[in-house]
Amino acid sequence: MPKSAGIDVQTTGAPQRLHATDAASTTGRRPGRRRASTPRVAWLLGPALVAGVAYLDPGNVASNMTAGARFGYLLVWVVVLGNIMAWLIQYLSAKLGIVTGQSLPEVLGARMRNRWGRRAYWLQAELVAMATDIAEVIGGAVALNLLFNVPLLWGGLITGVISLALLIVQSRRGAKTFEFVVIGLIAIIAVGFTFGVFIGPPDPAGVIGGLVPRFEGTDSVLLAASILGATIMPHAIYAHSALARDRFVPDGVRGIPTGRLLRATRWDVSIAMLIAGTVNLCILLLAAANLAGVPGTDTLEGAYHALWNGIGPAVATLFAVGLLASGLASTSVGAYAGAEIMHGLLHVRIPLIARRLVTLIPALIILGIGFDPTLALVLSQVVLSFGIPFALIPLVWLTAKNEVLGTFRNRWGTTAAGVAASVFLITLNGVLLWLLLSGA
């Protein structure tokens, strides 16, 4: 079958992309040998793992480490709940990209008729992407400082240069090669952040008690919002739809039915979220079990030195190595998301490398003026938390619409879960804002 076999058909009133095997089934023709050459499920995995690196960025490390050091096991439930919501959200994002062949910013850009409204939406999304960049560059700089005593400003520059190299790989070698590189960094991250839990294990009773939802004052709410902002990251929602589009839509002409792509995507998202959730939980438990009540451990530097003195150099070194890999991997995904946001909403495409250079500046300014890196990381995650509704509400709305996804639209239960997640996150942000303004 020629490469033009991917065609548009009308299904329940919505334009749907029909893959080669779908076309064969509707015309009565047998797909023949085409089915034998269809890639296995394992070969279809990858986009969610790349998007999932956003859940393992330095902002996550700072938020979870600070939460564990200051409040022990209190916010375990926030990490678990955030990961459950993240599974649903990332799957919906990938589904939108696969079925429509467009990213979330592209779909929104085509539907927003008011030019100024579209620009305002782009501005908030761009600020979220910049907050992400700040967190990732700062995290890499802190890791280089801990490992090699590199000054923070120079560490930020080095992190930026290495991230440029990763973006060059993505632009020149394609999505699959980029996925392999990022997955390799994820493996380093996982080892670096989970090793310490086996050396200094948490208290099982404390972990179980931490599953009960509750807060203890304004600071715990602030950290909960920070954890959720770091777990359910707006730029990951924008990026995943684009990653799925880039990976699967060109391959759709190879005879892979949309339904099979979505089944593979569910596995992809499940694996990615299992890894991210486990690592994030281990970071909090490591701090809760070994750093709670220890002075100065609410910063990355203090946590590193406390781990060195309390558990041993091996744990502390692996922690710093994981932090470095986290910064390098996530900063490239953040730049990819930012470029997609600009292209989809403003219809302007700038080279990823140029964007990386521009968004590096705010992080270098923060490092140069001597602002507390850990505080900057935590605050950046709060900014991300406030950006979640602007990405999540349109995602749930679009994936529930028959005219957008046709037969692949959300079932009512899926839409209800998405609405519940949106309401919860918006309510948490509202409570946080009220507590901060009232000085409670």
Tab-separated table of C-alpha atoms in Angstrom:
chain	number	residue	atom	x	y	z
A	1	MET	CA	0.000	0.000	0.000
A	2	PRO	CA	1.445	3.408	-0.866
A	3	LYS	CA	2.446	5.870	1.785
A	4	SER	CA	-0.648	7.945	1.102
A	5	ALA	CA	-2.793	5.226	2.711
A	6	GLY	CA	-3.365	7.392	5.782
A	7	ILE	CA	-6.569	9.244	4.831
A	8	ASP	CA	-9.268	11.295	6.519
A	9	VAL	CA	-12.732	9.859	7.012
A	10	GLN	CA	-15.877	11.123	8.686
A	11	THR	CA	-16.739	9.248	11.890
A	12	THR	CA	-19.722	10.385	13.928
A	13	GLY	CA	-19.297	13.846	12.537
A	14	ALA	CA	-15.576	14.217	13.337
A	15	PRO	CA	-12.569	14.051	10.993
A	16	GLN	CA	-10.460	11.046	11.984
A	17	ARG	CA	-7.104	9.861	10.795
A	18	LEU	CA	-7.549	6.399	9.243
A	19	HIS	CA	-4.466	4.196	9.279
A	20	ALA	CA	-3.653	1.648	6.629
A	21	THR	CA	-5.102	-1.366	8.436
A	22	ASP	CA	-8.225	0.627	9.314
A	23	ALA	CA	-8.709	1.456	5.639
A	24	ALA	CA	-8.282	-2.188	4.673
A	25	SER	CA	-10.939	-3.317	7.109
A	26	THR	CA	-13.500	-0.761	5.913
A	27	THR	CA	-13.116	-1.677	2.232
A	28	GLY	CA	-13.210	-5.438	2.781
A	29	ARG	CA	-9.595	-5.929	1.693
A	30	ARG	CA	-7.333	-8.013	3.870
A	31	PRO	CA	-4.213	-6.250	5.130
A	32	GLY	CA	-2.132	-9.269	4.122
A	33	ARG	CA	1.538	-9.087	5.043
A	34	ARG	CA	1.209	-5.518	6.306
A	35	ARG	CA	0.060	-6.870	9.673
A	36	ALA	CA	3.218	-8.983	10.011
A	37	SER	CA	5.401	-5.909	9.668
A	38	THR	CA	3.483	-3.908	12.262
A	39	PRO	CA	5.839	-2.895	15.104
A	40	ARG	CA	5.430	-4.686	18.412
A	41	VAL	CA	4.099	-2.838	21.435
A	42	ALA	CA	7.603	-2.433	22.895
A	43	TRP	CA	8.711	-0.527	19.809
A	44	LEU	CA	5.777	1.867	20.229
A	45	LEU	CA	6.863	2.887	23.735
A	46	GLY	CA	8.868	6.053	24.306
A	47	PRO	CA	6.983	9.359	24.079
A	48	ALA	CA	5.528	9.068	27.590
A	49	LEU	CA	8.955	8.249	29.002
A	50	VAL	CA	10.348	11.416	27.429
A	51	ALA	CA	7.430	13.518	28.649
A	52	GLY	CA	7.722	11.755	32.006
A	53	VAL	CA	11.200	13.137	32.563
A	54	ALA	CA	9.404	16.386	33.376
A	55	TYR	CA	8.144	14.585	36.483
A	56	LEU	CA	11.719	13.936	37.546
A	57	ASP	CA	13.139	17.429	37.145
A	58	PRO	CA	15.091	19.307	39.855
A	59	GLY	CA	11.900	21.061	40.935
A	60	ASN	CA	10.469	17.698	41.938
A	61	VAL	CA	13.626	16.909	43.857
A	62	ALA	CA	13.567	20.199	45.753
A	63	SER	CA	9.845	20.018	46.541
A	64	ASN	CA	9.835	16.402	47.685
A	65	MET	CA	13.106	16.697	49.588
A	66	THR	CA	11.917	19.834	51.377
A	67	ALA	CA	8.550	18.259	52.177
A	68	GLY	CA	10.165	15.182	53.689
A	69	ALA	CA	12.761	17.132	55.659
A	70	ARG	CA	10.270	19.620	57.121
A	71	PHE	CA	7.112	17.557	57.536
A	72	GLY	CA	8.263	13.951	57.553
A	73	TYR	CA	5.675	11.620	56.022
A	74	LEU	CA	2.845	14.169	56.131
A	75	LEU	CA	2.628	14.771	52.356
A	76	VAL	CA	3.090	11.215	51.089
A	77	TRP	CA	-0.563	11.291	49.994
A	78	VAL	CA	0.086	14.333	47.804
A	79	VAL	CA	2.800	12.497	45.836
A	80	VAL	CA	0.583	9.437	45.357
A	81	LEU	CA	-2.494	11.460	44.378
A	82	GLY	CA	-0.484	13.625	42.021
A	83	ASN	CA	0.893	10.586	40.238
A	84	ILE	CA	-2.570	9.074	39.789
A	85	MET	CA	-3.869	12.292	38.284
A	86	ALA	CA	-0.757	12.557	36.128
A	87	TRP	CA	-1.471	9.178	34.516
A	88	LEU	CA	-4.887	10.305	33.315
A	89	ILE	CA	-3.668	13.704	32.174
A	90	GLN	CA	-0.684	12.405	30.200
A	91	TYR	CA	-2.766	9.739	28.497
A	92	LEU	CA	-5.344	12.309	27.396
A	93	SER	CA	-2.571	14.523	26.035
A	94	ALA	CA	-1.033	11.681	24.042
A	95	LYS	CA	-4.443	10.596	22.758
A	96	LEU	CA	-5.148	14.084	21.462
A	97	GLY	CA	-1.860	14.115	19.542
A	98	ILE	CA	-2.337	10.629	18.080
A	99	VAL	CA	-5.953	10.987	16.942
A	100	THR	CA	-5.846	14.557	15.638
A	101	GLY	CA	-2.262	14.632	14.417
A	102	GLN	CA	-1.846	17.951	16.250
A	103	SER	CA	-0.428	19.063	19.571
A	104	LEU	CA	-2.600	20.699	22.230
A	105	PRO	CA	-1.189	24.181	21.416
A	106	GLU	CA	-1.930	23.619	17.716
A	107	VAL	CA	-5.524	22.583	18.407
A	108	LEU	CA	-6.055	25.566	20.699
A	109	GLY	CA	-4.337	27.935	18.276
A	110	ALA	CA	-6.705	26.869	15.503
A	111	ARG	CA	-9.795	27.286	17.701
A	112	MET	CA	-8.950	30.619	19.370
A	113	ARG	CA	-10.316	33.201	16.933
A	114	ASN	CA	-9.556	36.227	19.093
A	115	ARG	CA	-5.965	37.221	18.403
A	116	TRP	CA	-5.433	38.959	21.744
A	117	GLY	CA	-7.011	36.104	23.656
A	118	ARG	CA	-4.675	33.684	21.939
A	119	ARG	CA	-1.695	35.881	22.757
A	120	ALA	CA	-2.745	36.154	26.407
A	121	TYR	CA	-3.032	32.379	26.623
A	122	TRP	CA	0.388	32.026	24.998
A	123	LEU	CA	1.894	34.460	27.517
A	124	GLN	CA	0.815	32.449	30.558
A	125	ALA	CA	1.946	29.217	28.893
A	126	GLU	CA	5.278	30.829	28.037
A	127	LEU	CA	5.769	31.981	31.635
A	128	VAL	CA	5.136	28.417	32.783
A	129	ALA	CA	7.721	27.125	30.312
A	130	MET	CA	10.238	29.710	31.528
A	131	ALA	CA	9.624	28.685	35.154
A	132	THR	CA	10.391	25.140	34.068
A	133	ASP	CA	13.625	26.214	32.413
A	134	ILE	CA	14.699	28.059	35.545
A	135	ALA	CA	14.157	25.000	37.739
A	136	GLU	CA	16.032	22.665	35.427
A	137	VAL	CA	19.076	24.861	34.852
A	138	ILE	CA	19.373	25.713	38.540
A	139	GLY	CA	19.140	22.038	39.448
A	140	GLY	CA	21.952	21.151	37.064
A	141	ALA	CA	24.073	24.012	38.394
A	142	VAL	CA	23.582	22.886	42.006
A	143	ALA	CA	24.521	19.311	41.077
A	144	LEU	CA	27.735	20.409	39.361
A	145	ASN	CA	28.567	22.544	42.385
A	146	LEU	CA	28.076	19.599	44.739
A	147	LEU	CA	29.998	17.131	42.603
A	148	PHE	CA	32.855	19.264	41.288
A	149	ASN	CA	32.648	22.522	43.263
A	150	VAL	CA	31.797	24.417	40.069
A	151	PRO	CA	30.476	27.945	40.802
A	152	LEU	CA	26.715	28.097	40.342
A	153	LEU	CA	26.807	30.584	37.474
A	154	TRP	CA	29.285	28.484	35.513
A	155	GLY	CA	27.308	25.386	36.381
A	156	GLY	CA	24.226	26.982	34.836
A	157	LEU	CA	26.160	27.770	31.658
A	158	ILE	CA	27.492	24.211	31.446
A	159	THR	CA	24.005	22.792	31.938
A	160	GLY	CA	22.735	25.044	29.166
A	161	VAL	CA	25.489	23.967	26.772
A	162	ILE	CA	24.869	20.255	27.387
A	163	SER	CA	21.137	20.752	26.923
A	164	LEU	CA	21.919	22.380	23.572
A	165	ALA	CA	23.715	19.185	22.560
A	166	LEU	CA	20.666	17.122	23.487
A	167	LEU	CA	18.428	19.394	21.426
A	168	ILE	CA	20.757	19.012	18.447
A	169	VAL	CA	20.345	15.244	18.777
A	170	GLN	CA	16.565	15.686	18.740
A	171	SER	CA	16.550	17.962	15.700
A	172	ARG	CA	19.092	16.021	13.612
A	173	ARG	CA	18.704	12.370	14.632
A	174	GLY	CA	14.949	12.252	15.131
A	175	ALA	CA	12.505	11.351	17.880
A	176	LYS	CA	13.625	7.752	18.458
A	177	THR	CA	17.292	8.576	19.064
A	178	PHE	CA	16.294	11.415	21.365
A	179	GLU	CA	14.079	8.996	23.295
A	180	PHE	CA	16.962	6.565	23.792
A	181	VAL	CA	19.188	9.324	25.184
A	182	VAL	CA	16.524	10.587	27.576
A	183	ILE	CA	15.620	7.074	28.741
A	184	GLY	CA	19.285	6.488	29.537
A	185	LEU	CA	19.292	9.610	31.684
A	186	ILE	CA	16.089	8.430	33.385
A	187	ALA	CA	17.858	5.220	34.378
A	188	ILE	CA	20.625	7.289	36.010
A	189	ILE	CA	18.023	9.441	37.767
A	190	ALA	CA	16.185	6.399	39.108
A	191	VAL	CA	19.321	4.824	40.546
A	192	GLY	CA	20.580	8.092	41.976
A	193	PHE	CA	17.393	8.941	43.853
A	194	THR	CA	16.272	5.483	45.020
A	195	PHE	CA	19.549	3.987	46.238
A	196	GLY	CA	19.474	5.882	49.524
A	197	VAL	CA	16.074	4.447	50.516
A	198	PHE	CA	17.607	0.970	50.715
A	199	ILE	CA	20.456	2.218	52.896
A	200	GLY	CA	18.275	4.360	55.166
A	201	PRO	CA	14.780	2.785	54.862
A	202	PRO	CA	11.638	4.665	55.940
A	203	ASP	CA	9.305	3.704	58.775
A	204	PRO	CA	6.410	1.604	57.338
A	205	ALA	CA	3.947	2.976	59.891
A	206	GLY	CA	4.954	6.529	58.973
A	207	VAL	CA	4.450	5.821	55.274
A	208	ILE	CA	0.973	4.383	55.878
A	209	GLY	CA	0.075	7.349	58.099
A	210	GLY	CA	1.234	9.711	55.371
A	211	LEU	CA	-1.436	8.341	53.029
A	212	VAL	CA	-4.125	10.095	55.089
A	213	PRO	CA	-4.886	13.497	53.464
A	214	ARG	CA	-4.183	16.409	55.809
A	215	PHE	CA	-2.161	19.615	56.165
A	216	GLU	CA	-0.301	21.345	58.969
A	217	GLY	CA	-0.338	25.083	58.330
A	218	THR	CA	0.352	27.343	55.371
A	219	ASP	CA	3.805	25.974	54.659
A	220	SER	CA	2.480	22.444	54.171
A	221	VAL	CA	-0.139	23.742	51.710
A	222	LEU	CA	2.573	25.662	49.869
A	223	LEU	CA	4.673	22.509	49.590
A	224	ALA	CA	1.650	20.467	48.497
A	225	ALA	CA	1.008	22.960	45.684
A	226	SER	CA	4.697	22.813	44.844
A	227	ILE	CA	4.674	19.002	44.704
A	228	LEU	CA	1.599	18.984	42.478
A	229	GLY	CA	3.082	21.694	40.269
A	230	ALA	CA	6.205	19.573	39.931
A	231	THR	CA	4.243	16.356	39.392
A	232	ILE	CA	1.552	17.570	36.993
A	233	MET	CA	3.569	19.992	34.936
A	234	PRO	CA	1.738	22.122	32.341
A	235	HIS	CA	4.609	21.992	29.875
A	236	ALA	CA	4.527	18.171	30.041
A	237	ILE	CA	0.870	18.290	28.966
A	238	TYR	CA	1.742	20.471	25.984
A	239	ALA	CA	4.858	18.446	25.152
A	240	HIS	CA	3.322	14.964	25.312
A	241	SER	CA	0.737	15.719	22.648
A	242	ALA	CA	3.520	16.996	20.386
A	243	LEU	CA	5.815	14.038	21.140
A	244	ALA	CA	3.019	11.589	20.308
A	245	ARG	CA	2.251	13.500	17.118
A	246	ASP	CA	5.887	13.530	15.988
A	247	ARG	CA	6.374	9.856	16.783
A	248	PHE	CA	3.133	8.234	15.677
A	249	VAL	CA	1.432	10.358	13.046
A	250	PRO	CA	4.258	9.927	10.483
A	251	ASP	CA	4.274	6.193	11.317
A	252	GLY	CA	0.514	5.936	10.967
A	253	VAL	CA	0.913	5.187	7.257
A	254	ARG	CA	2.825	2.018	8.158
A	255	GLY	CA	-0.405	0.224	8.977
A	256	ILE	CA	-0.833	0.753	12.722
A	257	PRO	CA	-4.495	1.167	13.715
A	258	THR	CA	-5.278	4.112	15.962
A	259	GLY	CA	-6.765	1.778	18.559
A	260	ARG	CA	-3.526	-0.173	18.802
A	261	LEU	CA	-1.512	3.014	19.154
A	262	LEU	CA	-3.741	4.085	22.032
A	263	ARG	CA	-3.386	0.707	23.763
A	264	ALA	CA	0.398	0.953	23.448
A	265	THR	CA	0.217	4.515	24.753
A	266	ARG	CA	-1.601	3.362	27.882
A	267	TRP	CA	1.285	0.985	28.573
A	268	ASP	CA	3.769	3.735	27.785
A	269	VAL	CA	2.121	6.163	30.205
A	270	SER	CA	1.744	3.490	32.889
A	271	ILE	CA	5.433	2.608	32.787
A	272	ALA	CA	6.504	6.255	32.755
A	273	MET	CA	4.257	7.222	35.665
A	274	LEU	CA	5.259	4.145	37.678
A	275	ILE	CA	8.912	5.123	37.342
A	276	ALA	CA	8.286	8.802	38.065
A	277	GLY	CA	5.963	8.110	40.983
A	278	THR	CA	8.347	5.630	42.578
A	279	VAL	CA	11.314	7.958	42.278
A	280	ASN	CA	9.413	10.971	43.632
A	281	LEU	CA	8.098	8.951	46.561
A	282	CYS	CA	11.597	7.648	47.303
A	283	ILE	CA	12.953	11.207	47.397
A	284	LEU	CA	10.354	12.247	49.974
A	285	LEU	CA	10.809	9.057	52.016
A	286	LEU	CA	14.597	9.414	51.966
A	287	ALA	CA	14.287	12.892	53.429
A	288	ALA	CA	11.541	11.910	55.893
A	289	ALA	CA	13.511	8.936	57.224
A	290	ASN	CA	16.953	10.502	57.377
A	291	LEU	CA	16.691	14.299	57.281
A	292	ALA	CA	13.591	15.206	59.312
A	293	GLY	CA	14.557	17.597	62.084
A	294	VAL	CA	18.146	17.945	60.881
A	295	PRO	CA	19.035	21.660	60.587
A	296	GLY	CA	19.646	22.998	57.080
A	297	THR	CA	18.215	20.011	55.216
A	298	ASP	CA	15.439	22.014	53.583
A	299	THR	CA	17.949	22.984	50.876
A	300	LEU	CA	19.533	20.724	48.273
A	301	GLU	CA	23.021	21.593	49.466
A	302	GLY	CA	22.110	20.944	53.091
A	303	ALA	CA	20.407	17.667	52.184
A	304	TYR	CA	23.479	16.551	50.241
A	305	HIS	CA	25.830	17.226	53.151
A	306	ALA	CA	23.442	15.631	55.645
A	307	LEU	CA	23.236	12.511	53.489
A	308	TRP	CA	27.024	12.467	53.225
A	309	ASN	CA	27.474	12.686	56.983
A	310	GLY	CA	24.508	10.543	57.985
A	311	ILE	CA	24.270	7.707	55.448
A	312	GLY	CA	27.539	7.885	53.571
A	313	PRO	CA	29.375	9.417	50.594
A	314	ALA	CA	27.994	6.843	48.136
A	315	VAL	CA	24.363	7.836	48.758
A	316	ALA	CA	25.176	11.552	48.656
A	317	THR	CA	27.189	11.229	45.440
A	318	LEU	CA	24.494	9.196	43.690
A	319	PHE	CA	21.946	11.775	44.824
A	320	ALA	CA	23.989	14.560	43.197
A	321	VAL	CA	24.519	12.494	40.028
A	322	GLY	CA	20.763	11.891	39.826
A	323	LEU	CA	20.159	15.613	40.263
A	324	LEU	CA	22.558	16.399	37.420
A	325	ALA	CA	20.956	13.864	35.067
A	326	SER	CA	17.564	15.266	36.049
A	327	GLY	CA	18.539	18.798	35.087
A	328	LEU	CA	20.119	17.779	31.781
A	329	ALA	CA	17.251	15.569	30.628
A	330	SER	CA	14.373	17.782	31.693
A	331	THR	CA	15.790	21.029	30.332
A	332	SER	CA	15.774	19.674	26.784
A	333	VAL	CA	12.155	18.536	27.116
A	334	GLY	CA	11.240	21.941	28.543
A	335	ALA	CA	12.781	23.744	25.581
A	336	TYR	CA	10.935	21.408	23.206
A	337	ALA	CA	7.640	22.207	24.938
A	338	GLY	CA	8.265	25.949	24.855
A	339	ALA	CA	8.974	25.908	21.134
A	340	GLU	CA	5.791	23.918	20.509
A	341	ILE	CA	3.737	26.373	22.585
A	342	MET	CA	4.975	29.293	20.493
A	343	HIS	CA	4.452	27.477	17.205
A	344	GLY	CA	0.969	26.231	18.035
A	345	LEU	CA	-0.446	29.431	19.513
A	346	LEU	CA	1.408	32.181	17.647
A	347	HIS	CA	2.165	30.214	14.466
A	348	VAL	CA	5.790	31.237	14.867
A	349	ARG	CA	8.500	28.606	14.861
A	350	ILE	CA	11.964	29.455	16.146
A	351	PRO	CA	14.860	27.011	16.288
A	352	LEU	CA	15.031	25.008	19.519
A	353	ILE	CA	18.648	26.037	19.968
A	354	ALA	CA	17.798	29.743	19.749
A	355	ARG	CA	15.017	29.285	22.253
A	356	ARG	CA	17.352	27.470	24.620
A	357	LEU	CA	19.750	30.410	24.561
A	358	VAL	CA	16.976	32.929	25.305
A	359	THR	CA	15.349	31.006	28.159
A	360	LEU	CA	18.722	30.351	29.750
A	361	ILE	CA	19.066	34.026	30.688
A	362	PRO	CA	16.550	34.191	33.602
A	363	ALA	CA	18.129	31.184	35.293
A	364	LEU	CA	21.616	32.650	34.946
A	365	ILE	CA	20.408	35.952	36.415
A	366	ILE	CA	19.005	34.143	39.473
A	367	LEU	CA	22.232	32.228	39.903
A	368	GLY	CA	24.321	35.346	39.354
A	369	ILE	CA	22.580	37.481	42.012
A	370	GLY	CA	22.943	34.763	44.622
A	371	PHE	CA	19.246	33.949	45.144
A	372	ASP	CA	18.715	30.779	47.192
A	373	PRO	CA	18.621	27.977	44.545
A	374	THR	CA	16.336	25.643	46.512
A	375	LEU	CA	13.827	28.429	47.223
A	376	ALA	CA	13.874	29.364	43.542
A	377	LEU	CA	13.146	25.746	42.636
A	378	VAL	CA	10.231	25.458	45.051
A	379	LEU	CA	8.725	28.795	43.952
A	380	SER	CA	9.057	27.797	40.307
A	381	GLN	CA	6.965	24.718	41.030
A	382	VAL	CA	4.273	26.878	42.631
A	383	VAL	CA	4.158	28.909	39.399
A	384	LEU	CA	3.732	25.658	37.497
A	385	SER	CA	0.901	24.653	39.823
A	386	PHE	CA	-1.008	27.831	38.957
A	387	GLY	CA	-0.497	27.110	35.257
A	388	ILE	CA	-2.017	23.623	35.463
A	389	PRO	CA	-5.703	24.620	35.011
A	390	PHE	CA	-4.926	26.560	31.818
A	391	ALA	CA	-3.572	23.378	30.240
A	392	LEU	CA	-5.763	20.801	31.960
A	393	ILE	CA	-9.228	22.307	31.443
A	394	PRO	CA	-8.834	22.716	27.647
A	395	LEU	CA	-7.342	19.201	27.427
A	396	VAL	CA	-10.300	17.571	29.188
A	397	TRP	CA	-12.761	19.678	27.183
A	398	LEU	CA	-11.206	18.902	23.800
A	399	THR	CA	-10.765	15.167	24.376
A	400	ALA	CA	-14.448	14.916	25.394
A	401	LYS	CA	-15.696	16.566	22.182
A	402	ASN	CA	-17.099	14.376	19.450
A	403	GLU	CA	-16.070	16.856	16.754
A	404	VAL	CA	-12.423	16.638	17.853
A	405	LEU	CA	-11.832	12.941	18.600
A	406	GLY	CA	-14.954	11.291	17.168
A	407	THR	CA	-15.249	7.668	18.336
A	408	PHE	CA	-12.081	8.081	20.400
A	409	ARG	CA	-13.551	10.826	22.583
A	410	ASN	CA	-13.517	10.361	26.352
A	411	ARG	CA	-16.081	8.200	28.030
A	412	TRP	CA	-18.175	9.986	30.629
A	413	GLY	CA	-16.179	8.440	33.495
A	414	THR	CA	-12.906	9.675	32.037
A	415	THR	CA	-14.286	13.166	31.602
A	416	ALA	CA	-15.649	13.113	35.156
A	417	ALA	CA	-12.225	12.120	36.495
A	418	GLY	CA	-10.590	14.911	34.501
A	419	VAL	CA	-13.083	17.446	35.818
A	420	ALA	CA	-12.527	16.225	39.392
A	421	ALA	CA	-8.759	16.600	39.008
A	422	SER	CA	-9.200	20.102	37.618
A	423	VAL	CA	-11.506	21.157	40.450
A	424	PHE	CA	-9.123	19.751	43.068
A	425	LEU	CA	-6.092	21.549	41.656
A	426	ILE	CA	-7.913	24.852	41.225
A	427	THR	CA	-9.283	24.623	44.775
A	428	LEU	CA	-5.836	23.883	46.204
A	429	ASN	CA	-4.365	26.872	44.410
A	430	GLY	CA	-7.202	29.086	45.660
A	431	VAL	CA	-6.646	27.978	49.262
A	432	LEU	CA	-2.919	28.549	48.881
A	433	LEU	CA	-3.450	32.074	47.547
A	434	TRP	CA	-5.870	32.898	50.381
A	435	LEU	CA	-3.443	31.606	53.029
A	436	LEU	CA	-0.543	33.570	51.587
A	437	LEU	CA	-2.503	36.824	51.280
A	438	SER	CA	-4.078	36.499	54.731
A	439	GLY	CA	-0.712	35.765	56.343
A	440	ALA	CA	-2.079	32.664	58.022
